[in-house]
PDB file of C-alpha atoms in Angstrom:
ATOM      1  CA  MET A   8       6.941 -40.848 -36.875  1.00 54.00           C
ATOM      2  CA  LYS A   9       9.850 -38.591 -36.064  1.00 61.00           C
ATOM      3  CA  GLN A  10       9.448 -39.520 -32.424  1.00 65.00           C
ATOM      4  CA  MET A  11       9.850 -43.262 -33.084  1.00 57.00           C
ATOM      5  CA  PRO A  12      13.675 -43.164 -33.436  1.00 61.00           C
ATOM      6  CA  LEU A  13      13.847 -40.946 -30.368  1.00 56.00           C
ATOM      7  CA  ALA A  14      11.675 -43.348 -28.350  1.00 53.00           C
ATOM      8  CA  LEU A  15      13.700 -46.328 -29.568  1.00 53.00           C
ATOM      9  CA  SER A  16      16.932 -44.577 -28.589  1.00 57.00           C
ATOM     10  CA  LEU A  17      15.521 -43.785 -25.166  1.00 51.00           C
ATOM     11  CA  VAL A  18      14.475 -47.415 -24.615  1.00 50.00           C
ATOM     12  CA  MET A  19      17.942 -48.617 -25.697  1.00 57.00           C
ATOM     13  CA  LEU A  20      19.628 -46.129 -23.347  1.00 51.00           C
ATOM     14  CA  VAL A  21      17.501 -47.273 -20.397  1.00 50.00           C
ATOM     15  CA  ALA A  22      18.243 -50.933 -21.229  1.00 48.00           C
ATOM     16  CA  VAL A  23      21.984 -50.271 -21.333  1.00 47.00           C
ATOM     17  CA  LEU A  24      21.859 -48.370 -18.056  1.00 47.00           C
ATOM     18  CA  LEU A  25      19.862 -51.087 -16.310  1.00 47.00           C
ATOM     19  CA  ALA A  26      22.156 -53.813 -17.615  1.00 52.00           C
ATOM     20  CA  GLY A  27      25.164 -51.960 -16.236  1.00 54.00           C
ATOM     21  CA  CYS A  28      23.642 -51.175 -12.842  1.00 59.00           C
ATOM     22  CA  GLY A  29      25.456 -53.940 -11.068  1.00 75.00           C
ATOM     23  CA  LYS A  30      25.108 -57.417  -9.742  1.00 84.00           C
ATOM     24  CA  SER A  31      21.999 -59.175  -8.624  1.00 90.00           C
ATOM     25  CA  GLU A  32      21.644 -60.276  -5.023  1.00 92.00           C
ATOM     26  CA  GLU A  33      22.110 -63.887  -6.160  1.00 93.00           C
ATOM     27  CA  MET A  34      25.440 -63.022  -7.801  1.00 91.00           C
ATOM     28  CA  LYS A  35      26.568 -61.268  -4.638  1.00 91.00           C
ATOM     29  CA  LYS A  36      25.593 -64.297  -2.520  1.00 93.00           C
ATOM     30  CA  ILE A  37      27.527 -66.650  -4.795  1.00 93.00           C
ATOM     31  CA  GLU A  38      30.602 -64.432  -4.670  1.00 91.00           C
ATOM     32  CA  THR A  39      30.420 -64.020  -0.909  1.00 94.00           C
ATOM     33  CA  ALA A  40      30.025 -67.765  -0.354  1.00 94.00           C
ATOM     34  CA  LEU A  41      32.962 -68.574  -2.641  1.00 93.00           C
ATOM     35  CA  ASN A  42      35.107 -65.932  -0.937  1.00 94.00           C
ATOM     36  CA  LYS A  43      34.217 -67.349   2.488  1.00 95.00           C
ATOM     37  CA  GLU A  44      35.094 -70.872   1.359  1.00 93.00           C
ATOM     38  CA  MET A  45      38.429 -69.665   0.001  1.00 92.00           C
ATOM     39  CA  MET A  46      39.233 -67.705   3.171  1.00 94.00           C
ATOM     40  CA  ASP A  47      38.273 -70.690   5.362  1.00 95.00           C
ATOM     41  CA  LYS A  48      40.797 -72.807   3.421  1.00 94.00           C
ATOM     42  CA  HIS A  49      43.397 -70.095   3.924  1.00 94.00           C
ATOM     43  CA  ASP A  50      42.699 -69.887   7.664  1.00 95.00           C
ATOM     44  CA  ALA A  51      42.994 -73.671   8.056  1.00 94.00           C
ATOM     45  CA  LEU A  52      46.343 -73.617   6.271  1.00 95.00           C
ATOM     46  CA  MET A  53      47.584 -70.783   8.456  1.00 94.00           C
ATOM     47  CA  LYS A  54      46.775 -72.881  11.526  1.00 94.00           C
ATOM     48  CA  SER A  55      48.829 -75.714   9.997  1.00 94.00           C
ATOM     49  CA  ILE A  56      51.886 -73.445   9.844  1.00 95.00           C
ATOM     50  CA  ALA A  57      52.326 -73.954  13.606  1.00 94.00           C
ATOM     51  CA  ASP A  58      52.275 -77.731  13.041  1.00 95.00           C
ATOM     52  CA  LEU A  59      54.932 -77.373  10.356  1.00 97.00           C
ATOM     53  CA  ASP A  60      57.084 -75.262  12.672  1.00 97.00           C
ATOM     54  CA  ASP A  61      56.713 -77.839  15.444  1.00 97.00           C
ATOM     55  CA  LEU A  62      57.653 -80.672  13.100  1.00 97.00           C
ATOM     56  CA  THR A  63      60.683 -78.716  11.900  1.00 97.00           C
ATOM     57  CA  ALA A  64      61.875 -78.391  15.499  1.00 97.00           C
ATOM     58  CA  GLN A  65      61.307 -82.110  16.079  1.00 97.00           C
ATOM     59  CA  ILE A  66      63.263 -82.942  12.923  1.00 97.00           C
ATOM     60  CA  ASP A  67      66.129 -80.717  14.049  1.00 97.00           C
ATOM     61  CA  THR A  68      66.226 -82.598  17.355  1.00 97.00           C
ATOM     62  CA  ALA A  69      66.061 -85.971  15.602  1.00 96.00           C
ATOM     63  CA  MET A  70      68.905 -84.987  13.278  1.00 96.00           C
ATOM     64  CA  THR A  71      71.046 -83.928  16.235  1.00 95.00           C
ATOM     65  CA  LYS A  72      70.365 -87.271  17.955  1.00 93.00           C
ATOM     66  CA  HIS A  73      71.046 -89.126  14.714  1.00 93.00           C
ATOM     67  CA  ASP A  74      74.368 -87.378  14.172  1.00 93.00           C
ATOM     68  CA  ALA A  75      75.403 -88.066  17.782  1.00 91.00           C
ATOM     69  CA  LEU A  76      74.513 -91.755  17.496  1.00 89.00           C
ATOM     70  CA  VAL A  77      76.345 -92.115  14.187  1.00 91.00           C
ATOM     71  CA  LYS A  78      79.410 -90.490  15.701  1.00 91.00           C
ATOM     72  CA  GLN A  79      79.264 -92.525  18.902  1.00 90.00           C
ATOM     73  CA  PHE A  80      78.207 -95.881  17.399  1.00 87.00           C
ATOM     74  CA  PRO A  81      79.263 -95.957  13.743  1.00 88.00           C
ATOM     75  CA  LYS A  82      78.943 -99.743  13.375  1.00 88.00           C
ATOM     76  CA  LEU A  83      75.488 -99.923  14.956  1.00 83.00           C
ATOM     77  CA  THR A  84      74.161 -97.085  12.817  1.00 84.00           C
ATOM     78  CA  GLU A  85      75.815 -98.198   9.584  1.00 86.00           C
ATOM     79  CA  GLY A  86      73.441 -97.801   6.649  1.00 85.00           C
ATOM     80  CA  HIS A  87      71.003 -95.625   8.558  1.00 87.00           C
ATOM     81  CA  THR A  88      70.997 -92.123   7.097  1.00 92.00           C
ATOM     82  CA  ALA A  89      69.118 -88.929   7.777  1.00 92.00           C
ATOM     83  CA  THR A  90      68.012 -88.450   4.164  1.00 95.00           C
ATOM     84  CA  ASP A  91      64.358 -88.967   5.069  1.00 96.00           C
ATOM     85  CA  LEU A  92      64.602 -86.255   7.719  1.00 96.00           C
ATOM     86  CA  VAL A  93      66.259 -83.897   5.233  1.00 96.00           C
ATOM     87  CA  ALA A  94      63.598 -84.687   2.608  1.00 97.00           C
ATOM     88  CA  ALA A  95      60.842 -84.024   5.154  1.00 97.00           C
ATOM     89  CA  GLN A  96      62.434 -80.685   6.073  1.00 97.00           C
ATOM     90  CA  GLU A  97      62.573 -79.756   2.386  1.00 98.00           C
ATOM     91  CA  LYS A  98      58.883 -80.610   1.933  1.00 98.00           C
ATOM     92  CA  ILE A  99      58.005 -78.468   4.932  1.00 98.00           C
ATOM     93  CA  ALA A 100      60.103 -75.580   3.609  1.00 97.00           C
ATOM     94  CA  ALA A 101      58.458 -75.899   0.179  1.00 97.00           C
ATOM     95  CA  ALA A 102      54.970 -75.877   1.718  1.00 97.00           C
ATOM     96  CA  LYS A 103      55.740 -72.784   3.767  1.00 96.00           C
ATOM     97  CA  SER A 104      57.315 -71.108   0.751  1.00 97.00           C
ATOM     98  CA  ALA A 105      54.203 -71.845  -1.306  1.00 96.00           C
ATOM     99  CA  MET A 106      52.060 -70.165   1.355  1.00 96.00           C
ATOM    100  CA  ASP A 107      54.371 -67.137   1.474  1.00 96.00           C
ATOM    101  CA  SER A 108      54.261 -66.837  -2.305  1.00 95.00           C
ATOM    102  CA  TRP A 109      50.476 -67.142  -2.352  1.00 94.00           C
ATOM    103  CA  MET A 110      50.153 -64.498   0.358  1.00 93.00           C
ATOM    104  CA  ARG A 111      52.332 -62.042  -1.577  1.00 95.00           C
ATOM    105  CA  SER A 112      50.258 -62.408  -4.753  1.00 93.00           C
ATOM    106  CA  PHE A 113      46.861 -62.528  -3.025  1.00 91.00           C
ATOM    107  CA  LYS A 114      44.371 -59.846  -4.000  1.00 90.00           C
ATOM    108  CA  PRO A 115      41.367 -59.514  -1.686  1.00 91.00           C
ATOM    109  CA  TYR A 116      37.863 -60.037  -3.007  1.00 90.00           C
ATOM    110  CA  ASP A 117      36.545 -56.911  -4.697  1.00 91.00           C
ATOM    111  CA  PRO A 118      32.737 -56.823  -4.529  1.00 91.00           C
ATOM    112  CA  GLU A 119      32.724 -54.058  -7.142  1.00 91.00           C
ATOM    113  CA  ALA A 120      34.519 -56.117  -9.805  1.00 92.00           C
ATOM    114  CA  LYS A 121      32.588 -57.854 -12.579  1.00 93.00           C
ATOM    115  CA  HIS A 122      30.912 -61.072 -11.528  1.00 92.00           C
ATOM    116  CA  ASP A 123      32.667 -63.281 -14.091  1.00 93.00           C
ATOM    117  CA  ALA A 124      36.075 -61.888 -13.135  1.00 92.00           C
ATOM    118  CA  VAL A 125      35.375 -62.368  -9.421  1.00 93.00           C
ATOM    119  CA  ILE A 126      34.212 -65.964  -9.885  1.00 93.00           C
ATOM    120  CA  ALA A 127      37.249 -66.786 -12.041  1.00 94.00           C
ATOM    121  CA  ALA A 128      39.708 -65.198  -9.601  1.00 93.00           C
ATOM    122  CA  LEU A 129      38.167 -66.807  -6.512  1.00 93.00           C
ATOM    123  CA  GLY A 130      38.083 -70.162  -8.288  1.00 93.00           C
ATOM    124  CA  ILE A 131      41.794 -69.913  -9.048  1.00 93.00           C
ATOM    125  CA  GLU A 132      42.572 -68.906  -5.450  1.00 94.00           C
ATOM    126  CA  LYS A 133      40.508 -71.826  -4.134  1.00 93.00           C
ATOM    127  CA  ASP A 134      42.275 -74.285  -6.472  1.00 94.00           C
ATOM    128  CA  GLU A 135      45.684 -72.982  -5.405  1.00 95.00           C
ATOM    129  CA  LEU A 136      44.772 -73.348  -1.734  1.00 95.00           C
ATOM    130  CA  THR A 137      43.457 -76.868  -2.323  1.00 95.00           C
ATOM    131  CA  ALA A 138      46.763 -77.830  -3.970  1.00 96.00           C
ATOM    132  CA  MET A 139      48.626 -76.198  -1.105  1.00 96.00           C
ATOM    133  CA  GLN A 140      46.568 -78.187   1.420  1.00 97.00           C
ATOM    134  CA  LYS A 141      47.698 -81.365  -0.334  1.00 97.00           C
ATOM    135  CA  GLN A 142      51.296 -80.146  -0.172  1.00 97.00           C
ATOM    136  CA  PHE A 143      50.944 -79.389   3.563  1.00 97.00           C
ATOM    137  CA  ASN A 144      49.437 -82.831   4.219  1.00 97.00           C
ATOM    138  CA  GLU A 145      52.250 -84.566   2.330  1.00 97.00           C
ATOM    139  CA  ALA A 146      54.896 -82.578   4.230  1.00 97.00           C
ATOM    140  CA  ILE A 147      53.284 -83.380   7.583  1.00 97.00           C
ATOM    141  CA  SER A 148      52.989 -87.055   6.698  1.00 97.00           C
ATOM    142  CA  ALA A 149      56.607 -87.298   5.495  1.00 97.00           C
ATOM    143  CA  ALA A 150      57.831 -85.610   8.662  1.00 97.00           C
ATOM    144  CA  LYS A 151      55.846 -87.892  10.956  1.00 97.00           C
ATOM    145  CA  VAL A 152      57.028 -91.030   9.156  1.00 97.00           C
ATOM    146  CA  ALA A 153      60.674 -89.898   9.229  1.00 96.00           C
ATOM    147  CA  LEU A 154      60.454 -88.981  12.915  1.00 97.00           C
ATOM    148  CA  LYS A 155      58.895 -92.324  13.783  1.00 97.00           C
ATOM    149  CA  THR A 156      61.545 -94.204  11.793  1.00 94.00           C
ATOM    150  CA  HIS A 157      64.341 -92.358  13.567  1.00 92.00           C
ATOM    151  CA  ALA A 158      62.777 -92.783  16.996  1.00 93.00           C
ATOM    152  CA  THR A 159      62.593 -96.530  16.380  1.00 91.00           C
ATOM    153  CA  ALA A 160      66.201 -96.642  15.140  1.00 88.00           C
ATOM    154  CA  THR A 161      67.364 -94.653  18.164  1.00 88.00           C
ATOM    155  CA  GLU A 162      65.524 -97.051  20.438  1.00 90.00           C
ATOM    156  CA  ILE A 163      67.153-100.071  18.789  1.00 86.00           C
ATOM    157  CA  VAL A 164      70.659 -98.600  19.048  1.00 85.00           C
ATOM    158  CA  THR A 165      70.054 -97.619  22.657  1.00 85.00           C
ATOM    159  CA  LYS A 166      68.903-101.136  23.562  1.00 85.00           C
ATOM    160  CA  LYS A 167      71.916-102.686  21.829  1.00 81.00           C
ATOM    161  CA  THR A 168      74.328-100.392  23.646  1.00 82.00           C
ATOM    162  CA  LYS A 169      72.766-101.208  27.020  1.00 80.00           C
ATOM    163  CA  LYS A 170      73.278-104.928  26.406  1.00 72.00           C
ATOM    164  CA  ARG A 171      77.021-104.375  26.109  1.00 61.00           C
TER     165      ARG A 171
END
C-alpha cells in the first residue's frame, strides 16, 4: 500500500513529461502551412512595391505635364486640378509605409514556440498582410485612374491648341 502513492506520483510525472514533450507532427504541419501562406502573401506584396514605385514615377511625370499645361494654357485647363494625382501619391506612400512598419515589427516563425501562440501570431500576420494587399490594390487603382484621367485631359488640351 505504501507503494501506491509512489506509483501514482510516477505515473503523474510521466504524464506531465509526455504532455510537455512538444508538438505533434500535425501541429507542425499546420504551423508550417500557415507560415508559408503568410510568407507567400508577403512576397507578393514585395513584388508590388516595384509597381508602386513605377506608378509614383508616372504620377510625377503627369504632375509636371499638368503644371506645364496649366501655366501655358490657363483658360483651357481651368477647373482641372491635380488633386487626384496627389491623392494617388498619398495612397501609394501610405501603402509603402504600412509595409515598412510591418517589416520592422515582423517576428519570424518560431517552431519552438507553443502551438497556440504560433497560430495566433501567424493569423494576425496573415490578416495584416491581407489588409495591406487591399491597401496596395486601392493605391494602384487610384493611381491608374488618375493617370488615365490626366492623359485624356492632356490629349484634349493638345488637340485644342493644335486647332488654333
